[in-house]
GROMACS .gro file of C-alpha atoms in nm:
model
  366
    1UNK     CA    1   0.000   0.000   0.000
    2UNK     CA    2   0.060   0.398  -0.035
    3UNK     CA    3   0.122   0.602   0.241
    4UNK     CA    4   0.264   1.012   0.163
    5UNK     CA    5   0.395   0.889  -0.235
    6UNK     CA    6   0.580   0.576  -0.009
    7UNK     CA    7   0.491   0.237  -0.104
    8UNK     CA    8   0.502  -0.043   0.217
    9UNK     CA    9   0.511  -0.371   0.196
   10UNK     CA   10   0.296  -0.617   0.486
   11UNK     CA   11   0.486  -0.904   0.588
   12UNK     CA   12   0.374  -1.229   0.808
   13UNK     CA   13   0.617  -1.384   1.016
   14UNK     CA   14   0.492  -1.700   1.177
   15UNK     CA   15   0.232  -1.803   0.934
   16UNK     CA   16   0.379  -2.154   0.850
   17UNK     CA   17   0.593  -2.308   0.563
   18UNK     CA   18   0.752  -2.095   0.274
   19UNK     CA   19   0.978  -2.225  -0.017
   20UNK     CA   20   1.254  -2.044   0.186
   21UNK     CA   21   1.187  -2.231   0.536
   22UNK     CA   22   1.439  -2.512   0.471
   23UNK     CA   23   1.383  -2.772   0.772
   24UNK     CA   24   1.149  -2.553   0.980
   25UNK     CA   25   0.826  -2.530   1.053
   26UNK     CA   26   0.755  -2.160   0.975
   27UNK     CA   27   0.603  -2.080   1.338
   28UNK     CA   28   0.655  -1.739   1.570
   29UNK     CA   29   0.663  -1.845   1.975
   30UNK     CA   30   0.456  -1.597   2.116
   31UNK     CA   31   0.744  -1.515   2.286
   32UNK     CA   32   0.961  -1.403   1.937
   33UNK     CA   33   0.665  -1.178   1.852
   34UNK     CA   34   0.622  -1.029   2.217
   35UNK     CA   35   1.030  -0.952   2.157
   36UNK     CA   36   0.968  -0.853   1.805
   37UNK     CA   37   0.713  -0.622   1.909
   38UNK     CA   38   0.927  -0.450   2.179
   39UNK     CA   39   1.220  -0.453   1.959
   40UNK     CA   40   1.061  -0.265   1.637
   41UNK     CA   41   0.883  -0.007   1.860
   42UNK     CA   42   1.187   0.079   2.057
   43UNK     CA   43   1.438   0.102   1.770
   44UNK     CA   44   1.142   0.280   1.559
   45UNK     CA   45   1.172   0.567   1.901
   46UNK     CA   46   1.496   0.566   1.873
   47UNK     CA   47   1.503   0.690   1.520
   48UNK     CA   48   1.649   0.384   1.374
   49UNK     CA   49   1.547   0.289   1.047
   50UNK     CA   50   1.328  -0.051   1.079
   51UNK     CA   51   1.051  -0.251   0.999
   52UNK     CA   52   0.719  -0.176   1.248
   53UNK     CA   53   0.507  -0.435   1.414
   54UNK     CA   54   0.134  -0.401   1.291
   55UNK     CA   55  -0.031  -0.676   1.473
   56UNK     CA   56   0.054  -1.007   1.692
   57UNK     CA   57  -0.192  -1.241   1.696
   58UNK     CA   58  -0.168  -1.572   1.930
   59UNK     CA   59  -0.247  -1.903   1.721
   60UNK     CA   60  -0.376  -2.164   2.008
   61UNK     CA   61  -0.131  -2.375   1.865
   62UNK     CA   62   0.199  -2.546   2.052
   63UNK     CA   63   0.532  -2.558   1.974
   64UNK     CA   64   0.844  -2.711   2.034
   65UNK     CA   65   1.194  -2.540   2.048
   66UNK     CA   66   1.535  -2.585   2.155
   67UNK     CA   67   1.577  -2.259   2.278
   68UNK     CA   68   1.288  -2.199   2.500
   69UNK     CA   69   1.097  -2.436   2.729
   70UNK     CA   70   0.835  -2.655   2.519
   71UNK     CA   71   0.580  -2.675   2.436
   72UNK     CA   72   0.499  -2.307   2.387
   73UNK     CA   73   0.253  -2.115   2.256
   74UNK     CA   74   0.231  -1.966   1.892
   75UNK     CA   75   0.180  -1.658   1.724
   76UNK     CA   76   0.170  -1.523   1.372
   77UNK     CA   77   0.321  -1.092   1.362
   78UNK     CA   78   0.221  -0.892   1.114
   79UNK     CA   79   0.522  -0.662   1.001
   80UNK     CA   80   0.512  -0.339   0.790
   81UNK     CA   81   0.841  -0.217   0.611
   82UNK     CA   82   0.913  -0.078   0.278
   83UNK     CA   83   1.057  -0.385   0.140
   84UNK     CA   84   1.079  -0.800   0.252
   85UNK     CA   85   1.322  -0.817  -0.045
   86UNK     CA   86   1.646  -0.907   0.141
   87UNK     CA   87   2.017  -0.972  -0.007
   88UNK     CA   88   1.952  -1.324   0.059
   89UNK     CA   89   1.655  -1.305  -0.186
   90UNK     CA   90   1.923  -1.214  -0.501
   91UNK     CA   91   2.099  -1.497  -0.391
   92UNK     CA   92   1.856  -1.769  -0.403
   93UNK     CA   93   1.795  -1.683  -0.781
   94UNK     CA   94   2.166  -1.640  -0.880
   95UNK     CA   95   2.217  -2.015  -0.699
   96UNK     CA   96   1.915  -2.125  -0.933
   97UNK     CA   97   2.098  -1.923  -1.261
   98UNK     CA   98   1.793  -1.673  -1.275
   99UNK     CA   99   1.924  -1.382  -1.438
  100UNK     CA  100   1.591  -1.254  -1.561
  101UNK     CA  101   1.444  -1.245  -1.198
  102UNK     CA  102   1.747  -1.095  -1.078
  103UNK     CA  103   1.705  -0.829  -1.307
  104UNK     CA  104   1.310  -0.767  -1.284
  105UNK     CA  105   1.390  -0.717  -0.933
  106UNK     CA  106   1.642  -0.462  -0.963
  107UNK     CA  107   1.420  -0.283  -1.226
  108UNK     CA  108   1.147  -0.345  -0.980
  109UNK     CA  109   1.364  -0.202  -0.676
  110UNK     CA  110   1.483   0.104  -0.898
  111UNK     CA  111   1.097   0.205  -0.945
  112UNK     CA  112   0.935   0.143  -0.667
  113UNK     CA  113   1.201   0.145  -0.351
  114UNK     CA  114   1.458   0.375  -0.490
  115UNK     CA  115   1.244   0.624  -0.728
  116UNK     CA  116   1.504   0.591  -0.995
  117UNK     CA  117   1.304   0.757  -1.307
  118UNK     CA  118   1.670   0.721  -1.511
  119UNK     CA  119   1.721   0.394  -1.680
  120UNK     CA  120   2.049   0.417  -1.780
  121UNK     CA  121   2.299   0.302  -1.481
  122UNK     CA  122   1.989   0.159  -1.337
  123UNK     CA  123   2.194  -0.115  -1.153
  124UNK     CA  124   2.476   0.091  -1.046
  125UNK     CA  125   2.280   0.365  -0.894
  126UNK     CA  126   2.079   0.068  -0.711
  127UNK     CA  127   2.447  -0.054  -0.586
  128UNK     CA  128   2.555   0.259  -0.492
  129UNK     CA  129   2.238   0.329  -0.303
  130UNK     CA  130   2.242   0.004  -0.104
  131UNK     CA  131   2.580   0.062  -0.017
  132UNK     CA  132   2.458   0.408   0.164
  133UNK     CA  133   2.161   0.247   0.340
  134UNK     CA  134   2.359  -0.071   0.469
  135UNK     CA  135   2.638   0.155   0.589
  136UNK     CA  136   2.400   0.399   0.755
  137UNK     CA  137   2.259   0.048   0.924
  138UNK     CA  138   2.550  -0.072   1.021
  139UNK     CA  139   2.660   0.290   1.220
  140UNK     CA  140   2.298   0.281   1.387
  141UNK     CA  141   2.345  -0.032   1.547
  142UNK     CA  142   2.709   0.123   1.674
  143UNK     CA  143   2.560   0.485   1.771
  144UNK     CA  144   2.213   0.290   1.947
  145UNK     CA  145   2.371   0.007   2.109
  146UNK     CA  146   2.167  -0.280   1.957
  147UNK     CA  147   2.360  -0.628   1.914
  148UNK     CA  148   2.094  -0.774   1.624
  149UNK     CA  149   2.192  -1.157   1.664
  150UNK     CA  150   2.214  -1.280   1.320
  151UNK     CA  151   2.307  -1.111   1.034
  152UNK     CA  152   2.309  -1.321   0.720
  153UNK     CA  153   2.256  -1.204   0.404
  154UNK     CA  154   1.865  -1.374   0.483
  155UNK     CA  155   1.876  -1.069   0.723
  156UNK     CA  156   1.986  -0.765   0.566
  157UNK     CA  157   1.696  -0.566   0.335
  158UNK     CA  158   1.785  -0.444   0.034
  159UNK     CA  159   1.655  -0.097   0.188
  160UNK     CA  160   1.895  -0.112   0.476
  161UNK     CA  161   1.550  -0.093   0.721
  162UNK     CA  162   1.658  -0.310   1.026
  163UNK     CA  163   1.433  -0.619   1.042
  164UNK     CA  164   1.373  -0.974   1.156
  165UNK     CA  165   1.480  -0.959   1.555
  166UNK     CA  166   1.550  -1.272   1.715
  167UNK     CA  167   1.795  -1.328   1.964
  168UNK     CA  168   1.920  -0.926   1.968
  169UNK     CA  169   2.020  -0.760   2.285
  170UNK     CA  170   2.062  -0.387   2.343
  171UNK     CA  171   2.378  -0.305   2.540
  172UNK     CA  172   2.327  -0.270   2.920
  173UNK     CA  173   2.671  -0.132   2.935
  174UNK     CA  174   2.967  -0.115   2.669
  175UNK     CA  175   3.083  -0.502   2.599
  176UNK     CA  176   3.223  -0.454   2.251
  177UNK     CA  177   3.283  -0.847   2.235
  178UNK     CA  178   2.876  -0.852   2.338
  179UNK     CA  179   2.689  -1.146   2.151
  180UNK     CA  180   2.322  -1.229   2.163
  181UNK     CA  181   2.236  -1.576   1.967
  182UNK     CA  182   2.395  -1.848   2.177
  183UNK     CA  183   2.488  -2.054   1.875
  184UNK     CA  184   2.738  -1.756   1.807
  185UNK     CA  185   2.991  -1.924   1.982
  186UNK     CA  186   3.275  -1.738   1.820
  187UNK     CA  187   3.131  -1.387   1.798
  188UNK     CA  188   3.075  -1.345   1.416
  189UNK     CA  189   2.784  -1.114   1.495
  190UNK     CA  190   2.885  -0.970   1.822
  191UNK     CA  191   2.853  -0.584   1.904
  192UNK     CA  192   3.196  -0.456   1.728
  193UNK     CA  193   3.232  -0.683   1.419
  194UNK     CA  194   2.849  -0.544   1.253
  195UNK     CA  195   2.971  -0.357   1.026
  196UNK     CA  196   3.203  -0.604   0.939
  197UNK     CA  197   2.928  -0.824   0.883
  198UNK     CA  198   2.668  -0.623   0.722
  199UNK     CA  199   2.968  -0.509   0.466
  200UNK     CA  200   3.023  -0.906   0.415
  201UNK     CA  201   2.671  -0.906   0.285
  202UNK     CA  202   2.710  -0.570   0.068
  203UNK     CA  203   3.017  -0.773  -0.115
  204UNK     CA  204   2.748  -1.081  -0.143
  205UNK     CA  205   2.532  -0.839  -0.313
  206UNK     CA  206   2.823  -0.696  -0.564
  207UNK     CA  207   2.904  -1.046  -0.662
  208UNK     CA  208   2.546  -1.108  -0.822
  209UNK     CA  209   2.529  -0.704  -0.966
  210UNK     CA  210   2.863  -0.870  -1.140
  211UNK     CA  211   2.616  -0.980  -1.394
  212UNK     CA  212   2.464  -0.655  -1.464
  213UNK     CA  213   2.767  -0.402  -1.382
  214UNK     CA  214   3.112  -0.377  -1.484
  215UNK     CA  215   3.341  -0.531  -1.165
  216UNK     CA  216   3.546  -0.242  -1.133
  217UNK     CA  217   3.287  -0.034  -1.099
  218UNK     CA  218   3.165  -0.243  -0.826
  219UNK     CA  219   3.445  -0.207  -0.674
  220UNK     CA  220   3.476   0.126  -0.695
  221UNK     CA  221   3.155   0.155  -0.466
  222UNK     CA  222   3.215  -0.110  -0.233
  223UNK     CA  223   3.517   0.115  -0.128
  224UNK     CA  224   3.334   0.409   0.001
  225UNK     CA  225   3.109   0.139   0.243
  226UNK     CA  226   3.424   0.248   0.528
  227UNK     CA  227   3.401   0.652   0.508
  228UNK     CA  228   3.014   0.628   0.489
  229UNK     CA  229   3.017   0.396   0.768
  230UNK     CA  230   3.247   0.649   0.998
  231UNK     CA  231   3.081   0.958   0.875
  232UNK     CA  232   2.717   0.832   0.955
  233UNK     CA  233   2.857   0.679   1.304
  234UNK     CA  234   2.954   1.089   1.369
  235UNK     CA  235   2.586   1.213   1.206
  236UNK     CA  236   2.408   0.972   1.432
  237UNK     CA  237   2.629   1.034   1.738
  238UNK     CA  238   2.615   1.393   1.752
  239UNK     CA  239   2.249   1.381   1.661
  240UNK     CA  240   2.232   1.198   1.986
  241UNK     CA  241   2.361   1.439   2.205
  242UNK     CA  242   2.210   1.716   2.022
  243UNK     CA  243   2.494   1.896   1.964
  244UNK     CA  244   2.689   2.030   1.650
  245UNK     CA  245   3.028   1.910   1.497
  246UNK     CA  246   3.315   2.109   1.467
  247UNK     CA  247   3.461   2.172   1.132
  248UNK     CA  248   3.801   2.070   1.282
  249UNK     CA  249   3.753   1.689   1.227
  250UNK     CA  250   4.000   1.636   1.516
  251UNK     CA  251   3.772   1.782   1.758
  252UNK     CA  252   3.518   1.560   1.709
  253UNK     CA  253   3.742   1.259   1.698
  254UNK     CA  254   3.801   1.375   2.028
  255UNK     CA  255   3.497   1.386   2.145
  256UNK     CA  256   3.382   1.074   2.018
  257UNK     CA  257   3.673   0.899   2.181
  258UNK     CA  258   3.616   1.089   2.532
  259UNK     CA  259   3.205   0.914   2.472
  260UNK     CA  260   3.354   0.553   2.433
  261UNK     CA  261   3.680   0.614   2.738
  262UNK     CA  262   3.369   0.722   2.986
  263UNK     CA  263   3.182   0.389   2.908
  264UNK     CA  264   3.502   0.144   2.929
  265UNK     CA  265   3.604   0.382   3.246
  266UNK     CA  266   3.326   0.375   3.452
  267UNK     CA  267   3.121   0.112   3.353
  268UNK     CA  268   2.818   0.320   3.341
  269UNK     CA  269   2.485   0.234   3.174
  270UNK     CA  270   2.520   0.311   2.742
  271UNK     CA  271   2.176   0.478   2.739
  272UNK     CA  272   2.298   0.654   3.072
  273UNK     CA  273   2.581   0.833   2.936
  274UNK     CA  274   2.392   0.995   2.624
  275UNK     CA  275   2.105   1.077   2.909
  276UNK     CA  276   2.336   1.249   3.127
  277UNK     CA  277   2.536   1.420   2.815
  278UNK     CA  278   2.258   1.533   2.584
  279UNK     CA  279   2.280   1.865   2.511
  280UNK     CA  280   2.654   1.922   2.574
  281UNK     CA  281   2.726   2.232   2.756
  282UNK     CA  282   2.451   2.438   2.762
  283UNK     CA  283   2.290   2.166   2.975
  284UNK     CA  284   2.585   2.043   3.188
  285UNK     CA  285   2.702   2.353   3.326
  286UNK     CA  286   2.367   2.423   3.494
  287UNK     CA  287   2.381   2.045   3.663
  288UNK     CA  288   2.671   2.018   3.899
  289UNK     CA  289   2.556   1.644   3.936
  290UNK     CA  290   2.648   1.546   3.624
  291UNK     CA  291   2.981   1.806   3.655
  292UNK     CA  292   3.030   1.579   3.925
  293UNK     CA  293   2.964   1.219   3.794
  294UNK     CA  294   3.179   1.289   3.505
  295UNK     CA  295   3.449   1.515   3.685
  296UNK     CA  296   3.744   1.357   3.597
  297UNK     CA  297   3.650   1.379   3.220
  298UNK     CA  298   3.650   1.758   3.175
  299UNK     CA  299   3.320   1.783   3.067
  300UNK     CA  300   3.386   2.167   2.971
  301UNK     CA  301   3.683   2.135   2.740
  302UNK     CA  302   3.512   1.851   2.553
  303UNK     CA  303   3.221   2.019   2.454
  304UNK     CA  304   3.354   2.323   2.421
  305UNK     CA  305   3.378   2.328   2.025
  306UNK     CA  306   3.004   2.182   2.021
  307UNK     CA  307   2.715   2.415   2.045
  308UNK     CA  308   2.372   2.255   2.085
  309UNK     CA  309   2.187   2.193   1.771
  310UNK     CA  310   1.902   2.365   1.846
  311UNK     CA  311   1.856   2.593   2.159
  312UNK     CA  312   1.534   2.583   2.186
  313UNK     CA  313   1.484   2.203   2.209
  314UNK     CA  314   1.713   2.238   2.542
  315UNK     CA  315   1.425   2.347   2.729
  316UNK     CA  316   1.252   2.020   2.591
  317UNK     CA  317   1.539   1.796   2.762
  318UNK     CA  318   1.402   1.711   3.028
  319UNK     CA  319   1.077   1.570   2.888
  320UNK     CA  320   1.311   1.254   2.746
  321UNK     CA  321   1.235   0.968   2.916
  322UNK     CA  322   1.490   0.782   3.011
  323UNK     CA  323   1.370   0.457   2.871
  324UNK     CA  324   1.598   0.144   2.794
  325UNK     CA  325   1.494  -0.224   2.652
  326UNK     CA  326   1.732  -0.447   2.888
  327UNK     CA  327   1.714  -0.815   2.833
  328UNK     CA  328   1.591  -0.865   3.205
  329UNK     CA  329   1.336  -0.586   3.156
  330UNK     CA  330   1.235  -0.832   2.845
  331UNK     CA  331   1.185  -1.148   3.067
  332UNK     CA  332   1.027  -1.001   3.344
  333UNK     CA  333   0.747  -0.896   3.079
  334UNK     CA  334   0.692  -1.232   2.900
  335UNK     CA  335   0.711  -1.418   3.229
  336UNK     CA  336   0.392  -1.236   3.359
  337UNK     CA  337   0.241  -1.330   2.992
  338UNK     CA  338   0.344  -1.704   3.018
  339UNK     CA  339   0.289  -1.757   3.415
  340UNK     CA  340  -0.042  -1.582   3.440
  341UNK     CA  341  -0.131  -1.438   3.068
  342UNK     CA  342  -0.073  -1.081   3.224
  343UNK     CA  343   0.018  -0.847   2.918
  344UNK     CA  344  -0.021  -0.556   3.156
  345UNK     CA  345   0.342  -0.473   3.175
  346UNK     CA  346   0.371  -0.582   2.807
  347UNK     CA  347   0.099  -0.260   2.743
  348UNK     CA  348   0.308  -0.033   3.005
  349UNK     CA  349   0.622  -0.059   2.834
  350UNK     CA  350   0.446  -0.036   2.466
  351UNK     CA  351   0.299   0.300   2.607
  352UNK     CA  352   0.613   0.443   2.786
  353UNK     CA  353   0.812   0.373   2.426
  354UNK     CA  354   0.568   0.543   2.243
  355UNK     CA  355   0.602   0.842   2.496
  356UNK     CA  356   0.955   0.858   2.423
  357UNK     CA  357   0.923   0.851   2.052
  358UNK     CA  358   0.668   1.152   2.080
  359UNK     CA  359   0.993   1.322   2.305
  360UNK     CA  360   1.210   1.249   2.051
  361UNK     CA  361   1.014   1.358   1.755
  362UNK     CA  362   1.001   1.675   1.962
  363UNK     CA  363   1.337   1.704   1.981
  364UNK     CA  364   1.418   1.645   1.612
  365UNK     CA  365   1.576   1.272   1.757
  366UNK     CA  366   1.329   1.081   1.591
   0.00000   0.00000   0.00000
């Protein structure tokens, strides 16, 4: 459907067997879609890029699983997002020699996903554009803290919308090494090698274009994934804590550096330290508290170079709810749903995210 000249696409997740479901069965625990749920509504506040939860609806049906206790119940979610088409989806037709659904989907993409009116580079300018979106992905996940779990190529929309949460975690505090699907015994996806990954996928992606683009040229594109990674992981950061870059690209290299020694330092919670540090100066110097808590730091020559982005919005600060989505906070909620089918703290949390997305729309952070 069309929403403001955007096209979405509805997804079911849960909803039984697909030609894509290998050896499963194509069921959602109730449990993945209560996670789901929580998961796209508090990245969505955030201002991350992802797929939204429409509906979850519980089946009546049981299932058994190896990584919960079984049986358990069932549900089938109803996703929105622009696209389902992931980078996994190119492969599956360049392992079956399709070239003439590889390209109808890239002509398909280029119309409808990436309003390209142009013909001529079609492919390319899809390419580039992916590159962009999976890079800007990748430095969300850095800048927000979210560990995603699995991130195959199965995993990774050809949009660069987030999508398809399953074992994720959001950092509690700064564990670069931090995993979140226990099969990832040797930390493949864990916190600090995502971009890593998610540029693994990008190069799957290039491989298959190979057939439509010129190598080199690929190439040529694939390069630039680093610097648009970095620069975005600076956009997003400063965004953050609402306060403007320098020109000197030193100074904020500095700053960003000063962020990460605080969280290895002190241990302190990673939503905690953008809380405390939102609005640079013209917030801290009227809290001796946080002059305090971060004394050692020198707060004032830090942010010295960094003027808020928007003055007004300062007096909007304190209307932010501090709001985090800690795996505990997660359990405690589905065990009231699966001990006594009590969705009331399931409801709470759904409304306290929503307030903070309003707070961060507000404040231009959403």
């Amino acid at each position: 459907f069309y929403k403001n000249n955007e096209l979405y696409d509805l997804g079911t997740k849960g909803s039984g067997v697909t030609p894509y479901s290998r050896s499963g069965d194509g069921r959602l625990t109730l449990k993945g879609g209560v996670r789901e749920v929580l998961c796209s509504n508090y990245l969505d506040a955030l201002g991350v890029n992802t797929s939204k939860s429409l509906s979850l609806i519980e089946t009546g049906e049981y299932l058994s699983r190896n990584d919960e206790p079984s049986p358990t119940r069932s549900s089938v979610l109803v996703r929105v997002s622009h696209s389902h088409l992931r980078i996994g989806t190119f492969q599956y037709h360049a392992f079956h020699q399709d070239t003439q659904s590889i390209e109808f989907l890239t002509n398909m993409i280029g119309k409808y996903y990436f309003n390209l009116n142009d013909q001529n580079n079609q492919p390319i300018k899809i390419f580039s554009e992916a590159v962009q979106r999976c890079a800007t992905l990748a430095a969300s996940y850095n800048v927000y803290g979210f560990v995603h779990g699995v991130l195959n190529t199965d995993n990774i929309n050809i949009t660069g919308e987030s999508f398809d949460y399953g074992p994720y975690r959001f950092l509690e505090k700064y564990e670069p090494n931090k995993t979140a699907a226990y099969f990832d015994r040797f930390g493949l996806y864990r916190f600090s090698k995502q971009a890593d990954a998610i540029f693994w996928n990008v190069q799957q992606l290039a491989s298959i274009f190979t057939l439509m683009v010129n190598k080199e040229i690929l190439i040529e594109e694939l390069k630039k994934f680093v610097d648009l990674y970095n620069q975005e992981v600076l956009r997003l950061f400063f965004k953050r804590l609402m306060i403007k870059p320098s020109s000197d690209s030193a100074k904020n290299n500095e700053i960003l550096k000063a962020f990460y020694r605080i969280l290895v330092d002190q241990k302190f919670f990673f939503e905690e330290v953008y809380y405390d540090l939102r609005g640079g100066l013209a917030k801290i110097k009227n809290r001796k508290d946080i002059i305090q808590k971060y004394q050692k730091y020198q707060l004032e020559k830090i942010f010295q170079n960094h003027d808020p982005i928007n003055e007004i919005n300062l007096n909007n600060l304190n209307l932010i709810p501090y709001e985090t989505l800690h795996y505990n906070e997660i359990e405690k909620i589905w065990e009231a749903i699966d001990k006594n089918d009590d969705w009331s703290l399931f409801n709470n949390k759904i409304d306290s995210i929503s307030k903070l997305k309003e707070a961060n729309i507000i404040n231009g952070l959403g």
